[in-house]
Amino acid sequence: MSAVVAIAMLALVEYLYFGVEVGRARVRSGLKAPAVTGDPQFERVYRAHYNTLEQLIVFLPALFAAGYYVHELYAATAGVAFLIGRAMYFRAYVRDPATRGPGFLVGMLANLALVLGGLVGALVAAF
């Protein structure tokens, strides 16, 4: 499970990096906390970061379930795909939100693989 834990920690590092980018965008925009609207560039960085938070809620438990019930390599591979998808999504959303689809799809398919793997594995183990 070491690879699964490493992927989970990398996901948190990626999320923290996105948070730093939110802070940098806030400084560039001059937007004072707690405001989150008023500068389109800041809003894109903020939304990309927030969407990653929404995806992490699914990703982290599914990653551990798939690693436990299916296989560590399966979970780690899907986890790497998730990280790549999130990076693609973040970069695209910040540049032009209309281009965020491919990154979103990669991350969503990775999450789906983890959720289904964890669910099927847990059901097989339970019954």
Short mmCIF file of N, CA and C in Angstrom, two decimals:
data_model
loop_
_atom_site.label_atom_id
_atom_site.label_comp_id
_atom_site.label_asym_id
_atom_site.label_seq_id
_atom_site.Cartn_x
_atom_site.Cartn_y
_atom_site.Cartn_z
N MET A 1 0.82 -1.22 0.00
CA MET A 1 0.00 0.00 0.00
C MET A 1 0.85 1.27 0.00
N SER A 2 2.16 1.11 0.00
CA SER A 2 3.03 2.29 0.01
C SER A 2 2.82 3.16 -1.22
N ALA A 3 2.62 2.54 -2.38
CA ALA A 3 2.40 3.33 -3.60
C ALA A 3 1.09 4.10 -3.51
N VAL A 4 0.08 3.49 -2.93
CA VAL A 4 -1.22 4.15 -2.77
C VAL A 4 -1.09 5.36 -1.85
N VAL A 5 -0.39 5.18 -0.75
CA VAL A 5 -0.17 6.30 0.18
C VAL A 5 0.63 7.40 -0.51
N ALA A 6 1.65 7.02 -1.27
CA ALA A 6 2.45 8.02 -1.99
C ALA A 6 1.59 8.81 -2.97
N ILE A 7 0.71 8.13 -3.69
CA ILE A 7 -0.18 8.82 -4.64
C ILE A 7 -1.12 9.76 -3.88
N ALA A 8 -1.65 9.32 -2.76
CA ALA A 8 -2.53 10.18 -1.96
C ALA A 8 -1.79 11.43 -1.51
N MET A 9 -0.54 11.27 -1.07
CA MET A 9 0.24 12.42 -0.63
C MET A 9 0.56 13.34 -1.80
N LEU A 10 0.84 12.77 -2.97
CA LEU A 10 1.07 13.60 -4.16
C LEU A 10 -0.18 14.39 -4.53
N ALA A 11 -1.35 13.78 -4.36
CA ALA A 11 -2.60 14.49 -4.63
C ALA A 11 -2.74 15.68 -3.68
N LEU A 12 -2.35 15.50 -2.43
CA LEU A 12 -2.42 16.61 -1.48
C LEU A 12 -1.39 17.69 -1.81
N VAL A 13 -0.21 17.28 -2.25
CA VAL A 13 0.80 18.27 -2.67
C VAL A 13 0.28 19.06 -3.86
N GLU A 14 -0.33 18.36 -4.82
CA GLU A 14 -0.90 19.04 -5.99
C GLU A 14 -1.97 20.04 -5.55
N TYR A 15 -2.83 19.62 -4.63
CA TYR A 15 -3.89 20.50 -4.13
C TYR A 15 -3.29 21.72 -3.41
N LEU A 16 -2.26 21.49 -2.61
CA LEU A 16 -1.60 22.61 -1.93
C LEU A 16 -0.99 23.58 -2.94
N TYR A 17 -0.38 23.04 -3.99
CA TYR A 17 0.18 23.89 -5.04
C TYR A 17 -0.93 24.74 -5.68
N PHE A 18 -2.06 24.12 -5.97
CA PHE A 18 -3.18 24.88 -6.55
C PHE A 18 -3.62 25.98 -5.58
N GLY A 19 -3.58 25.70 -4.28
CA GLY A 19 -3.92 26.71 -3.28
C GLY A 19 -2.95 27.89 -3.30
N VAL A 20 -1.67 27.59 -3.48
CA VAL A 20 -0.66 28.65 -3.61
C VAL A 20 -0.97 29.50 -4.83
N GLU A 21 -1.38 28.86 -5.91
CA GLU A 21 -1.74 29.60 -7.12
C GLU A 21 -2.95 30.51 -6.88
N VAL A 22 -3.88 30.07 -6.05
CA VAL A 22 -5.02 30.93 -5.69
C VAL A 22 -4.51 32.16 -4.96
N GLY A 23 -3.61 31.96 -4.01
CA GLY A 23 -3.04 33.09 -3.28
C GLY A 23 -2.31 34.06 -4.19
N ARG A 24 -1.53 33.52 -5.11
CA ARG A 24 -0.80 34.38 -6.06
C ARG A 24 -1.78 35.15 -6.94
N ALA A 25 -2.84 34.48 -7.38
CA ALA A 25 -3.84 35.15 -8.22
C ALA A 25 -4.56 36.24 -7.43
N ARG A 26 -4.79 36.00 -6.15
CA ARG A 26 -5.45 37.01 -5.31
C ARG A 26 -4.56 38.26 -5.21
N VAL A 27 -3.28 38.05 -5.00
CA VAL A 27 -2.36 39.19 -4.90
C VAL A 27 -2.32 39.95 -6.22
N ARG A 28 -2.21 39.23 -7.34
CA ARG A 28 -2.17 39.89 -8.66
C ARG A 28 -3.44 40.69 -8.93
N SER A 29 -4.58 40.14 -8.49
CA SER A 29 -5.86 40.79 -8.79
C SER A 29 -6.15 41.96 -7.86
N GLY A 30 -5.54 41.95 -6.68
CA GLY A 30 -5.85 42.98 -5.69
C GLY A 30 -7.14 42.70 -4.94
N LEU A 31 -7.74 41.55 -5.18
CA LEU A 31 -8.98 41.17 -4.52
C LEU A 31 -8.70 40.86 -3.04
N LYS A 32 -9.44 41.47 -2.16
CA LYS A 32 -9.23 41.26 -0.72
C LYS A 32 -10.14 40.15 -0.22
N ALA A 33 -9.61 39.29 0.64
CA ALA A 33 -10.41 38.23 1.25
C ALA A 33 -11.51 38.87 2.09
N PRO A 34 -12.69 38.34 2.13
CA PRO A 34 -13.09 37.02 1.64
C PRO A 34 -13.69 37.04 0.23
N ALA A 35 -13.57 38.14 -0.50
CA ALA A 35 -14.17 38.23 -1.84
C ALA A 35 -13.59 37.15 -2.76
N VAL A 36 -14.46 36.53 -3.55
CA VAL A 36 -14.02 35.52 -4.52
C VAL A 36 -14.53 35.85 -5.92
N THR A 37 -15.13 37.02 -6.07
CA THR A 37 -15.58 37.46 -7.39
C THR A 37 -15.08 38.87 -7.63
N GLY A 38 -15.04 39.23 -8.90
CA GLY A 38 -14.65 40.59 -9.25
C GLY A 38 -13.47 40.64 -10.21
N ASP A 39 -12.73 39.56 -10.32
CA ASP A 39 -11.61 39.49 -11.26
C ASP A 39 -11.69 38.15 -11.98
N PRO A 40 -11.97 38.15 -13.28
CA PRO A 40 -12.16 36.88 -14.00
C PRO A 40 -10.97 35.93 -13.92
N GLN A 41 -9.75 36.44 -13.95
CA GLN A 41 -8.58 35.56 -13.87
C GLN A 41 -8.51 34.89 -12.50
N PHE A 42 -8.72 35.67 -11.44
CA PHE A 42 -8.74 35.09 -10.10
C PHE A 42 -9.83 34.04 -9.98
N GLU A 43 -11.01 34.35 -10.50
CA GLU A 43 -12.13 33.42 -10.40
C GLU A 43 -11.82 32.09 -11.07
N ARG A 44 -11.11 32.11 -12.19
CA ARG A 44 -10.76 30.86 -12.87
C ARG A 44 -9.81 30.02 -12.01
N VAL A 45 -8.80 30.65 -11.43
CA VAL A 45 -7.85 29.92 -10.58
C VAL A 45 -8.59 29.37 -9.36
N TYR A 46 -9.42 30.20 -8.76
CA TYR A 46 -10.19 29.79 -7.57
C TYR A 46 -11.11 28.61 -7.89
N ARG A 47 -11.82 28.68 -9.01
CA ARG A 47 -12.75 27.61 -9.37
C ARG A 47 -12.01 26.31 -9.69
N ALA A 48 -10.88 26.40 -10.36
CA ALA A 48 -10.10 25.20 -10.67
C ALA A 48 -9.62 24.54 -9.38
N HIS A 49 -9.20 25.35 -8.42
CA HIS A 49 -8.77 24.84 -7.12
C HIS A 49 -9.96 24.21 -6.38
N TYR A 50 -11.08 24.90 -6.37
CA TYR A 50 -12.25 24.41 -5.65
C TYR A 50 -12.79 23.13 -6.27
N ASN A 51 -12.78 23.04 -7.59
CA ASN A 51 -13.23 21.82 -8.24
C ASN A 51 -12.33 20.65 -7.88
N THR A 52 -11.05 20.91 -7.72
CA THR A 52 -10.13 19.85 -7.30
C THR A 52 -10.50 19.37 -5.90
N LEU A 53 -10.86 20.27 -5.01
CA LEU A 53 -11.32 19.87 -3.68
C LEU A 53 -12.54 18.96 -3.79
N GLU A 54 -13.48 19.32 -4.64
CA GLU A 54 -14.68 18.51 -4.83
C GLU A 54 -14.32 17.11 -5.33
N GLN A 55 -13.34 17.00 -6.21
CA GLN A 55 -12.93 15.71 -6.74
C GLN A 55 -12.14 14.89 -5.72
N LEU A 56 -11.38 15.55 -4.86
CA LEU A 56 -10.60 14.84 -3.84
C LEU A 56 -11.50 14.10 -2.86
N ILE A 57 -12.69 14.61 -2.63
CA ILE A 57 -13.63 13.96 -1.71
C ILE A 57 -13.98 12.57 -2.22
N VAL A 58 -14.04 12.39 -3.51
CA VAL A 58 -14.29 11.08 -4.13
C VAL A 58 -12.99 10.31 -4.24
N PHE A 59 -11.95 10.98 -4.70
CA PHE A 59 -10.69 10.32 -5.03
C PHE A 59 -10.03 9.61 -3.85
N LEU A 60 -9.86 10.28 -2.73
CA LEU A 60 -9.07 9.71 -1.65
C LEU A 60 -9.65 8.42 -1.08
N PRO A 61 -10.91 8.37 -0.68
CA PRO A 61 -11.41 7.08 -0.18
C PRO A 61 -11.45 6.01 -1.26
N ALA A 62 -11.76 6.40 -2.49
CA ALA A 62 -11.81 5.41 -3.58
C ALA A 62 -10.42 4.86 -3.87
N LEU A 63 -9.41 5.70 -3.81
CA LEU A 63 -8.03 5.26 -4.01
C LEU A 63 -7.65 4.19 -3.00
N PHE A 64 -7.94 4.43 -1.73
CA PHE A 64 -7.59 3.47 -0.70
C PHE A 64 -8.42 2.19 -0.80
N ALA A 65 -9.70 2.33 -1.13
CA ALA A 65 -10.54 1.13 -1.29
C ALA A 65 -10.06 0.27 -2.45
N ALA A 66 -9.75 0.90 -3.57
CA ALA A 66 -9.26 0.14 -4.73
C ALA A 66 -7.90 -0.49 -4.43
N GLY A 67 -7.06 0.22 -3.73
CA GLY A 67 -5.76 -0.34 -3.36
C GLY A 67 -5.88 -1.53 -2.43
N TYR A 68 -6.84 -1.48 -1.54
CA TYR A 68 -7.04 -2.56 -0.57
C TYR A 68 -7.75 -3.75 -1.19
N TYR A 69 -8.82 -3.51 -1.93
CA TYR A 69 -9.66 -4.60 -2.43
C TYR A 69 -9.27 -5.12 -3.81
N VAL A 70 -8.66 -4.29 -4.64
CA VAL A 70 -8.33 -4.72 -6.01
C VAL A 70 -6.85 -5.05 -6.08
N HIS A 71 -6.03 -4.04 -6.19
CA HIS A 71 -4.58 -4.23 -6.26
C HIS A 71 -3.91 -2.87 -6.15
N GLU A 72 -2.77 -2.86 -5.51
CA GLU A 72 -2.03 -1.61 -5.33
C GLU A 72 -1.66 -0.98 -6.67
N LEU A 73 -1.22 -1.78 -7.63
CA LEU A 73 -0.83 -1.24 -8.94
C LEU A 73 -2.02 -0.64 -9.68
N TYR A 74 -3.17 -1.30 -9.59
CA TYR A 74 -4.40 -0.78 -10.21
C TYR A 74 -4.72 0.60 -9.64
N ALA A 75 -4.72 0.70 -8.31
CA ALA A 75 -5.05 1.97 -7.66
C ALA A 75 -4.01 3.03 -7.96
N ALA A 76 -2.74 2.66 -7.91
CA ALA A 76 -1.68 3.64 -8.16
C ALA A 76 -1.74 4.15 -9.60
N THR A 77 -2.01 3.27 -10.54
CA THR A 77 -2.10 3.68 -11.95
C THR A 77 -3.26 4.65 -12.16
N ALA A 78 -4.42 4.30 -11.62
CA ALA A 78 -5.57 5.21 -11.72
C ALA A 78 -5.28 6.51 -10.98
N GLY A 79 -4.56 6.42 -9.87
CA GLY A 79 -4.20 7.61 -9.12
C GLY A 79 -3.31 8.55 -9.90
N VAL A 80 -2.33 7.99 -10.61
CA VAL A 80 -1.46 8.82 -11.45
C VAL A 80 -2.29 9.48 -12.55
N ALA A 81 -3.21 8.72 -13.14
CA ALA A 81 -4.08 9.30 -14.17
C ALA A 81 -4.89 10.46 -13.60
N PHE A 82 -5.39 10.30 -12.38
CA PHE A 82 -6.14 11.37 -11.73
C PHE A 82 -5.27 12.62 -11.57
N LEU A 83 -4.04 12.44 -11.09
CA LEU A 83 -3.14 13.58 -10.90
C LEU A 83 -2.85 14.29 -12.21
N ILE A 84 -2.62 13.52 -13.26
CA ILE A 84 -2.37 14.12 -14.57
C ILE A 84 -3.61 14.86 -15.06
N GLY A 85 -4.78 14.23 -14.90
CA GLY A 85 -6.02 14.87 -15.31
C GLY A 85 -6.28 16.17 -14.57
N ARG A 86 -6.01 16.19 -13.28
CA ARG A 86 -6.20 17.41 -12.49
C ARG A 86 -5.24 18.50 -12.93
N ALA A 87 -4.00 18.14 -13.23
CA ALA A 87 -3.03 19.14 -13.70
C ALA A 87 -3.47 19.70 -15.05
N MET A 88 -3.92 18.83 -15.94
CA MET A 88 -4.42 19.27 -17.25
C MET A 88 -5.62 20.20 -17.06
N TYR A 89 -6.54 19.80 -16.19
CA TYR A 89 -7.75 20.57 -15.93
C TYR A 89 -7.40 21.95 -15.38
N PHE A 90 -6.53 21.98 -14.38
CA PHE A 90 -6.17 23.24 -13.75
C PHE A 90 -5.56 24.20 -14.76
N ARG A 91 -4.59 23.70 -15.51
CA ARG A 91 -3.91 24.55 -16.50
C ARG A 91 -4.89 25.07 -17.55
N ALA A 92 -5.75 24.18 -18.04
CA ALA A 92 -6.70 24.58 -19.07
C ALA A 92 -7.73 25.57 -18.53
N TYR A 93 -8.26 25.31 -17.35
CA TYR A 93 -9.29 26.18 -16.78
C TYR A 93 -8.74 27.59 -16.56
N VAL A 94 -7.51 27.67 -16.06
CA VAL A 94 -6.91 28.98 -15.81
C VAL A 94 -6.70 29.73 -17.12
N ARG A 95 -6.30 29.02 -18.15
CA ARG A 95 -6.04 29.65 -19.45
C ARG A 95 -7.34 30.02 -20.16
N ASP A 96 -8.23 29.02 -20.31
CA ASP A 96 -9.49 29.22 -21.03
C ASP A 96 -10.46 28.13 -20.56
N PRO A 97 -11.44 28.48 -19.73
CA PRO A 97 -12.34 27.47 -19.17
C PRO A 97 -13.01 26.57 -20.21
N ALA A 98 -13.18 27.06 -21.41
CA ALA A 98 -13.83 26.25 -22.45
C ALA A 98 -12.98 25.05 -22.85
N THR A 99 -11.70 25.05 -22.49
CA THR A 99 -10.80 23.95 -22.89
C THR A 99 -10.54 22.95 -21.76
N ARG A 100 -11.30 23.03 -20.68
CA ARG A 100 -11.02 22.19 -19.51
C ARG A 100 -11.52 20.76 -19.65
N GLY A 101 -12.30 20.47 -20.67
CA GLY A 101 -12.94 19.16 -20.82
C GLY A 101 -12.01 17.96 -20.81
N PRO A 102 -10.94 17.93 -21.60
CA PRO A 102 -10.08 16.74 -21.61
C PRO A 102 -9.48 16.42 -20.24
N GLY A 103 -9.01 17.41 -19.53
CA GLY A 103 -8.47 17.17 -18.19
C GLY A 103 -9.54 16.67 -17.24
N PHE A 104 -10.73 17.25 -17.33
CA PHE A 104 -11.83 16.80 -16.49
C PHE A 104 -12.16 15.34 -16.79
N LEU A 105 -12.19 14.98 -18.07
CA LEU A 105 -12.51 13.61 -18.46
C LEU A 105 -11.48 12.62 -17.92
N VAL A 106 -10.21 12.93 -18.04
CA VAL A 106 -9.16 12.04 -17.54
C VAL A 106 -9.33 11.82 -16.04
N GLY A 107 -9.51 12.89 -15.29
CA GLY A 107 -9.69 12.78 -13.85
C GLY A 107 -10.96 12.04 -13.47
N MET A 108 -12.04 12.30 -14.19
CA MET A 108 -13.31 11.65 -13.89
C MET A 108 -13.25 10.16 -14.19
N LEU A 109 -12.63 9.77 -15.30
CA LEU A 109 -12.50 8.35 -15.62
C LEU A 109 -11.63 7.63 -14.59
N ALA A 110 -10.58 8.30 -14.13
CA ALA A 110 -9.74 7.72 -13.08
C ALA A 110 -10.55 7.52 -11.80
N ASN A 111 -11.32 8.53 -11.42
CA ASN A 111 -12.17 8.40 -10.23
C ASN A 111 -13.19 7.28 -10.41
N LEU A 112 -13.78 7.19 -11.58
CA LEU A 112 -14.75 6.14 -11.84
C LEU A 112 -14.11 4.76 -11.71
N ALA A 113 -12.91 4.59 -12.26
CA ALA A 113 -12.20 3.31 -12.15
C ALA A 113 -11.92 2.96 -10.70
N LEU A 114 -11.56 3.95 -9.91
CA LEU A 114 -11.28 3.70 -8.49
C LEU A 114 -12.54 3.37 -7.71
N VAL A 115 -13.60 4.12 -7.94
CA VAL A 115 -14.86 3.88 -7.23
C VAL A 115 -15.42 2.50 -7.58
N LEU A 116 -15.47 2.20 -8.87
CA LEU A 116 -16.01 0.90 -9.28
C LEU A 116 -15.13 -0.25 -8.78
N GLY A 117 -13.82 -0.08 -8.88
CA GLY A 117 -12.91 -1.11 -8.38
C GLY A 117 -13.08 -1.34 -6.89
N GLY A 118 -13.13 -0.27 -6.13
CA GLY A 118 -13.32 -0.39 -4.69
C GLY A 118 -14.66 -0.98 -4.33
N LEU A 119 -15.70 -0.57 -5.04
CA LEU A 119 -17.04 -1.08 -4.77
C LEU A 119 -17.15 -2.56 -5.07
N VAL A 120 -16.71 -2.96 -6.26
CA VAL A 120 -16.79 -4.38 -6.64
C VAL A 120 -15.93 -5.21 -5.70
N GLY A 121 -14.73 -4.73 -5.40
CA GLY A 121 -13.86 -5.47 -4.49
C GLY A 121 -14.47 -5.63 -3.11
N ALA A 122 -15.08 -4.59 -2.60
CA ALA A 122 -15.71 -4.66 -1.28
C ALA A 122 -16.91 -5.60 -1.29
N LEU A 123 -17.70 -5.55 -2.36
CA LEU A 123 -18.86 -6.44 -2.45
C LEU A 123 -18.44 -7.90 -2.55
N VAL A 124 -17.42 -8.17 -3.34
CA VAL A 124 -16.91 -9.55 -3.46
C VAL A 124 -16.39 -10.03 -2.10
N ALA A 125 -15.67 -9.18 -1.40
CA ALA A 125 -15.13 -9.56 -0.09
C ALA A 125 -16.24 -9.77 0.94
N ALA A 126 -17.30 -8.99 0.82
CA ALA A 126 -18.39 -9.07 1.81
C ALA A 126 -19.31 -10.25 1.57
N PHE A 127 -19.48 -10.64 0.30
CA PHE A 127 -20.45 -11.68 -0.01
C PHE A 127 -19.77 -12.85 -0.68
#
